XYZ file of C-alpha atoms in Angstrom:
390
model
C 0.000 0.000 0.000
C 2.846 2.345 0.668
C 3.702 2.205 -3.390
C 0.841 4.092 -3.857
C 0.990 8.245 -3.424
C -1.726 9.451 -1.356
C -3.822 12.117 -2.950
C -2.989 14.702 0.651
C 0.479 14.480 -0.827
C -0.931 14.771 -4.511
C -2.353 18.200 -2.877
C 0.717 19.668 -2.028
C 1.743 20.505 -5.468
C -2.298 20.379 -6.904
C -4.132 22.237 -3.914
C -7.151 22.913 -5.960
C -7.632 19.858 -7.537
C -7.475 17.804 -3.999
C -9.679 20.346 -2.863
C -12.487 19.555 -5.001
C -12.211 15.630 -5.162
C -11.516 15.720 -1.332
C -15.197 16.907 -1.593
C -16.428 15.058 -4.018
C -18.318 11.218 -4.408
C -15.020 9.912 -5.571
C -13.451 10.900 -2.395
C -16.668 9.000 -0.627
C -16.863 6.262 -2.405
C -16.083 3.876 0.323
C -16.684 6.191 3.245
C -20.019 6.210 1.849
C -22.180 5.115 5.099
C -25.189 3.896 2.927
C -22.759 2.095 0.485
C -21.060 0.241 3.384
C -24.290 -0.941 4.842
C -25.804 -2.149 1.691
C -22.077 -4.005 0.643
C -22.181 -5.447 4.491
C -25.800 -7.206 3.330
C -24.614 -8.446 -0.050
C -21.808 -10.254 0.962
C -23.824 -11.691 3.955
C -26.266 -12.843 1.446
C -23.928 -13.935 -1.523
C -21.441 -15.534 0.937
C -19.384 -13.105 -0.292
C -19.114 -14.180 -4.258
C -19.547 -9.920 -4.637
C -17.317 -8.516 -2.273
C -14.481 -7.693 -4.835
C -16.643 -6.848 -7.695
C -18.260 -3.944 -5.368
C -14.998 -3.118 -3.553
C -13.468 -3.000 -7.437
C -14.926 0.479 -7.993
C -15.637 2.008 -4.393
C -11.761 1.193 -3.019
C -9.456 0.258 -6.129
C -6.197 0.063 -4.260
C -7.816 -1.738 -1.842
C -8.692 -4.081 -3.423
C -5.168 -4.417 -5.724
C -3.440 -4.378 -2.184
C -5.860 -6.478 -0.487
C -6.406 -4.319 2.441
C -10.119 -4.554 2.535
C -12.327 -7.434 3.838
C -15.367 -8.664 4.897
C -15.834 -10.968 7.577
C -17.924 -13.635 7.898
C -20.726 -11.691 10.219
C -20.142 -8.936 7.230
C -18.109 -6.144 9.497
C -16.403 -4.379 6.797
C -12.692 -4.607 7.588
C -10.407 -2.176 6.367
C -6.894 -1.214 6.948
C -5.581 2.868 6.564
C -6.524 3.409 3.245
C -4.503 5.906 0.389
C -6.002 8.462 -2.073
C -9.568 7.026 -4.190
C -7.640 6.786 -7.724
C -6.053 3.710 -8.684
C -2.912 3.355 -10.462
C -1.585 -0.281 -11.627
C 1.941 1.090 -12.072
C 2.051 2.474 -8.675
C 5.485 3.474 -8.988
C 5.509 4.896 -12.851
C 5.188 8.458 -13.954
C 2.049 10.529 -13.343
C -0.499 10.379 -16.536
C -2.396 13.255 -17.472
C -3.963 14.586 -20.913
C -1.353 17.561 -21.416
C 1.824 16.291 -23.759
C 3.913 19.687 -22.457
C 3.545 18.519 -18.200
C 7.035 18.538 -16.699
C 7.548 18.320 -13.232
C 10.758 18.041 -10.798
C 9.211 16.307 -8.524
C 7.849 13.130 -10.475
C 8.329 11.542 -13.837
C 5.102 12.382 -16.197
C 3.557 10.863 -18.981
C 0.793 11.786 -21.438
C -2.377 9.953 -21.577
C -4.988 10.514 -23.580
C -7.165 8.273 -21.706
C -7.732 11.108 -19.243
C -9.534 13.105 -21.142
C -11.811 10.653 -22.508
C -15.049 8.951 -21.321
C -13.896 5.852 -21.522
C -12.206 6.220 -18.201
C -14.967 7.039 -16.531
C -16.696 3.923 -18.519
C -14.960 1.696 -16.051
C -16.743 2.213 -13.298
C -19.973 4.239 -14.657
C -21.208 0.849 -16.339
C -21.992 -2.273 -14.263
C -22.637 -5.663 -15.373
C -23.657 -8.911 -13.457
C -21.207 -11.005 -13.328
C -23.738 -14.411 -13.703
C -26.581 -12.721 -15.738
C -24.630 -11.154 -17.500
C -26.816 -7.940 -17.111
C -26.058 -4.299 -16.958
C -27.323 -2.954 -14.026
C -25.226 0.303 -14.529
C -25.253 1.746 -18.135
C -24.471 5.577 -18.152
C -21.555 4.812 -20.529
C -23.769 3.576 -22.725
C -26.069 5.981 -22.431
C -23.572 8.904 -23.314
C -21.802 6.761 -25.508
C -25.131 6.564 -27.846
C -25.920 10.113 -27.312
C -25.262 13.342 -29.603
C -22.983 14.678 -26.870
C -20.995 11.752 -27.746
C -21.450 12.238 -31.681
C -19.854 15.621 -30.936
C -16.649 14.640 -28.729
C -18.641 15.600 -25.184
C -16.792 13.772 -22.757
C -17.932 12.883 -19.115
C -14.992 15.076 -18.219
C -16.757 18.376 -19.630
C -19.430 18.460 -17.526
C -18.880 16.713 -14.420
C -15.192 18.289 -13.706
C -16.271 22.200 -14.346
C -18.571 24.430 -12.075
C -22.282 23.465 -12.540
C -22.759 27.012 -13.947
C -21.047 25.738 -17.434
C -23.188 23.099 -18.204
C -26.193 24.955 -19.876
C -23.999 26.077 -22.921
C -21.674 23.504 -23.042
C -25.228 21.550 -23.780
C -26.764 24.160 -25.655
C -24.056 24.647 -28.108
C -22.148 20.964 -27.970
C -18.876 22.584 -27.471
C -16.239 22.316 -24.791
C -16.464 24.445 -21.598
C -13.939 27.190 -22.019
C -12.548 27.421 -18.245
C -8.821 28.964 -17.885
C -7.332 27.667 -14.218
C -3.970 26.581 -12.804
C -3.081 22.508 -12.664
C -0.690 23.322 -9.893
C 0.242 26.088 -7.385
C 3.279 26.802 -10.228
C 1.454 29.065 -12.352
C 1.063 25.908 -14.927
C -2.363 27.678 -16.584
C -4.221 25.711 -19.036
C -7.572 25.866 -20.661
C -9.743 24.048 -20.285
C -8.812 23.583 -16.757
C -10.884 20.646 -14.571
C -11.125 21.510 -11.048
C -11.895 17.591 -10.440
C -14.882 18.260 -8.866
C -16.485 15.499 -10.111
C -19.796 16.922 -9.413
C -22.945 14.157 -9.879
C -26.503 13.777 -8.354
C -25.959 13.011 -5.065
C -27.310 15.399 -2.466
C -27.133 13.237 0.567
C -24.053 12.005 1.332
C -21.695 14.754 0.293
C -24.324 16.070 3.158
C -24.101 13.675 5.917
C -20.136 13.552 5.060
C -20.055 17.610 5.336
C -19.379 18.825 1.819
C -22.012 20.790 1.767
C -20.744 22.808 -1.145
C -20.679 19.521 -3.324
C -24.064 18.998 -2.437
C -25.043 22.238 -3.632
C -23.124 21.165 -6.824
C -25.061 18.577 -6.828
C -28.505 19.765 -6.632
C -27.746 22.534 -8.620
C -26.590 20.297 -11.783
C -30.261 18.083 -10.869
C -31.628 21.861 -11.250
C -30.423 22.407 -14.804
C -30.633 18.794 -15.928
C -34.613 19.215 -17.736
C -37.291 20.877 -18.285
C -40.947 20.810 -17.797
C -44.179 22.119 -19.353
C -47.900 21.645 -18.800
C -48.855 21.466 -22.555
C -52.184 20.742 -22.452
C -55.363 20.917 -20.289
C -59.058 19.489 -20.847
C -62.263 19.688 -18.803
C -64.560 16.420 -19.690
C -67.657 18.024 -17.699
C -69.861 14.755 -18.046
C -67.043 12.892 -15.779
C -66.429 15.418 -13.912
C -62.299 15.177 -14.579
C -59.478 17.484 -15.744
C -57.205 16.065 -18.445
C -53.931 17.230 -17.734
C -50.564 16.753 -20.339
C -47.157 17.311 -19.105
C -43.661 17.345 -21.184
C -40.256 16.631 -19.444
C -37.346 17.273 -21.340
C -34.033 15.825 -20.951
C -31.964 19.439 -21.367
C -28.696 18.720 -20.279
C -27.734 15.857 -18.905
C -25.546 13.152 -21.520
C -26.803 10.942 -20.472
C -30.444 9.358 -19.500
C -32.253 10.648 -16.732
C -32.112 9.265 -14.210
C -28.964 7.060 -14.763
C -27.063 5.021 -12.932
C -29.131 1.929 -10.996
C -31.938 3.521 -11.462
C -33.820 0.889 -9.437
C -33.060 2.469 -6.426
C -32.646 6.320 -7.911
C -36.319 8.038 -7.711
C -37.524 10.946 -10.469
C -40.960 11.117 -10.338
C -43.387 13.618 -11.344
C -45.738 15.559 -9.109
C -48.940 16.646 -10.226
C -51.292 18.437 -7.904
C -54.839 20.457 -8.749
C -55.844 23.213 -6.137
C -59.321 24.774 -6.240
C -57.951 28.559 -5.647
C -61.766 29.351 -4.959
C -61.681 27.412 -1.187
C -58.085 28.551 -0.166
C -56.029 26.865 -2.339
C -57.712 23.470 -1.163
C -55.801 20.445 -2.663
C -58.799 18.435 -4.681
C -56.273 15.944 -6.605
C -52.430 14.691 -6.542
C -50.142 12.265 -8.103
C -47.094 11.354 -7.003
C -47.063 12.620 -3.245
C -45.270 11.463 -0.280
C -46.797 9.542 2.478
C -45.977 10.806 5.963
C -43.550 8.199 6.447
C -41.641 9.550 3.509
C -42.667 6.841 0.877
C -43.591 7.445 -2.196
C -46.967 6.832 -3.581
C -47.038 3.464 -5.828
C -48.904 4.745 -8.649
C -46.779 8.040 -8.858
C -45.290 8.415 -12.605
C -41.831 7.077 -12.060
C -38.831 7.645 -13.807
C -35.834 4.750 -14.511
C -35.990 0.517 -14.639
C -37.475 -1.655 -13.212
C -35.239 -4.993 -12.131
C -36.536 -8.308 -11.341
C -34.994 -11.575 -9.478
C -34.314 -15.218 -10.951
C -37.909 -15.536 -9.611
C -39.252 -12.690 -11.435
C -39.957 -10.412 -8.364
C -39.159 -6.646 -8.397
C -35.360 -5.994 -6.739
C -33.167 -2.731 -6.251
C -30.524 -4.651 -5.087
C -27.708 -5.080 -7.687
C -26.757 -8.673 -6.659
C -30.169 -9.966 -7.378
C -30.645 -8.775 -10.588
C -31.807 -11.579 -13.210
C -33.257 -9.091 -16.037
C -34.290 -5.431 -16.505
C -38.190 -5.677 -17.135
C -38.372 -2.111 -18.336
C -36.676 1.165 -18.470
C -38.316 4.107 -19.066
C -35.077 6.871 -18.413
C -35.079 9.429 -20.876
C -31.995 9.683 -23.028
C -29.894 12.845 -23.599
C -32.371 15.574 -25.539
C -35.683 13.286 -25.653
C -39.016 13.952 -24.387
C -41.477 12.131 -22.460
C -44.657 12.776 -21.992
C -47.392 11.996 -19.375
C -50.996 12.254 -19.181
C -53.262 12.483 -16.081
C -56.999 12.133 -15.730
C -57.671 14.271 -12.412
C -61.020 14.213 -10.749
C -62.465 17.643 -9.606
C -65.112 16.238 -7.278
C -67.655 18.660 -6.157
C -64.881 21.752 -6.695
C -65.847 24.862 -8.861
C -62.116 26.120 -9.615
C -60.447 28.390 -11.152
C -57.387 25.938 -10.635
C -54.223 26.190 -10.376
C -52.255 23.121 -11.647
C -48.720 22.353 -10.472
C -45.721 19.972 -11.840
C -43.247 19.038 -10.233
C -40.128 16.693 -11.108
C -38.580 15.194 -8.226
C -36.028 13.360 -7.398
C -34.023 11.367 -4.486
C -30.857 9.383 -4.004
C -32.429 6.305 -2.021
C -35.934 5.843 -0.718
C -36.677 7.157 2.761
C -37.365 3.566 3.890
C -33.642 2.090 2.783
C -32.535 5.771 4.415
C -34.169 4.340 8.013
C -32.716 0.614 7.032
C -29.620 1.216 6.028
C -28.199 4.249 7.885
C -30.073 4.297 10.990
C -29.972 8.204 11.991
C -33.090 9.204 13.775
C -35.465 11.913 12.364
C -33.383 11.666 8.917
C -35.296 12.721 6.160
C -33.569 11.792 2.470
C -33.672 15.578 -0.022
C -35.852 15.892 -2.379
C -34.457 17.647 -4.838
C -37.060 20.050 -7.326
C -35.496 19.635 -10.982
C -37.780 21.486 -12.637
C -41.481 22.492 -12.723
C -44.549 24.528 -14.404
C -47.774 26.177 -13.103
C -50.708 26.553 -15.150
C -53.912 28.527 -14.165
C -57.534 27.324 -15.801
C -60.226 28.848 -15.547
C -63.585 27.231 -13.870
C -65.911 25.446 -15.946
């Protein structure tokens, strides 16, 4: 383990680029108190067949050094881990994507692996090992996306400030961002600040990033788009037909991605009669008070099943992906609601919303055991329309 540099020490010469991974998911991949919980049940349940393929990803060198194991029981045993990145020639020269690096300190080496997605591709698209499944597929998704027809790498969106992506989706072109790669005036542009910013709002939380959870929500924020595009009284039932759009803006990849089994985007559709006080008369797609989500909300992302044909999240059991409804990079999907007015009179006001969570609330309670947690919900976009009574 001592072969390997430790990304504090990486810091030293690269202060901002330790800065934002020491913030980041990548930093937390195997600090990750959800993660650790959930990898404790699947190698009590698999008798540990998937320790290494989970441990491959969230702890590379510990898993090439063989410093992490579970026991028996499933305690997660772990010796003092180095940095998250994982280097097979631990004592070769640096790699990066710039030919001109030089550095007195260690030998360098061009790669242009670095700036590609295909690096990312390692890790960002899981297969089962038996079925032979993919139960991870944002490489795929990007890789059959336009961002991908026009040379839009992982890399230009998730290591830049949030406030880049709209244009860098909007025009296809890389993010023009001028920065330092060390503290030795070495400027460069672009320049990655390896933030590494994603979708997770919770644990950068509960880990104290709090700015990478901003990051976070904020790039959830910009991801799509909604509109209420169409809206029909049928007086002889009574009902309100209600259309809604969603838009995948800016995200290369499908939304949601990434195990979406367990990911939740869902829409939220509620009717007020804004003649009785804004009184709620219908919803879709609302929270119970124990934080779970209704059944028959409109859901977002796949749906996985076991060898037996019964609905699973969890990635061990996963036989076959029954359906996947995500919505690739610059698609559309569209709903349509029949909502019942009751004895209301209106005008109404009718309300979108699309949601979305890291983890249900009830895995939240299982798996990390804090009490009075409630999981974010993250708004990613929404519309209001006003209609008139009958």
């Amino acid at each position: 383990l001592s072969s390997f540099t430790s990304a504090e020490r990486c810091g030293v010469c690269h202060s901002a680029q330790y800065e934002g991974w020491s913030q980041s998911m990548h930093a937390f991949a195997f600090k990750d108190p959800f993660y650790r919980a959930v990898l404790a049940e699947a190698s009590r349940e698999t008798g540990g067949k998937v320790d290494r393929l989970c441990v491959g990803c969230h702890t590379p060198i510990g898993t090439v050094a063989e410093f992490v194991w579970i026991k028996e029981n499933g305690e997660i045993e772990v010796g003092e881990l180095g940095n998250a990145g994982f280097l097979i020639d631990s004592q070769g020269p640096k790699r990066g994507p710039h030919k001109d690096a030089i550095s007195d300190f260690h030998a360098t080496e061009v790669s242009p692996l670095h700036s590609r997605s295909e690096l990312c591709g390692a890790c960002h698209n899981i297969f089962h090992p038996v079925e032979n499944v993919k139960i991870a597929r944002t490489y795929d998704e990007w890789a059959n996306s336009i961002y991908a027809e026009n040379g839009i790498q992982c890399q230009d969106c998730h290591m830049v400030p949030p406030v880049l992506v709209p244009e860098v989706a909007r025009t296809l072109r890389k993010p023009h961002l001028p920065g330092s790669t060390s503290n030795f005036d070495t400027f460069r542009t672009p320049f990655y600040p390896h933030t590494f910013s994603g979708a997770n709002v919770p644990i950068p939380q509960l880990m104290g990033a709090e700015g990478h959870a901003a990051q976070a929500e904020r790039l959830l924020q910009l991801a799509a788009t909604v509109s209420i595009n169409l809206v029909k009284f049928n007086s002889v039932k009574n009902t309100l037909g209600i259309d809604v759009t969603i838009k995948n803006e800016r995200a290369g990849h499908n939304l949601p991605t990434s195990m979406t089994e367990i990911r939740q985007m869902w829409m939220e559709l509620t009717v007020k009669d804004m003649s009785a006080n804004s009184e709620l008369v219908w919803v879709s797609g609302a929270l119970d008070e124990e934080g779970n989500l209704d059944p028959e909300a409109k859901r977002f992302g796949a749906r996985a099943v076991d060898k037996d044909g019964n609905p699973t999240w969890k990635p061990w059991e996963i036989h076959a992906i029954d359906f996947d409804n995500s919505i690739p990079a610059k698609r559309t999907a569209r709903l349509s609601y029949t909502a019942k007015l009751e004895d209301s009179s209106g005008p109404y006001r009718v309300s979108a919303r699309l949601l979305y969570r890291s983890f249900p609330q009830h895995l939240a309670d299982k798996y990390l055991k804090l009490p009075d947690y409630t999981v974010p919900v993250i708004t990613m976009a929404s519309d209001m329309l006003m209609v008139d009574s009958r």
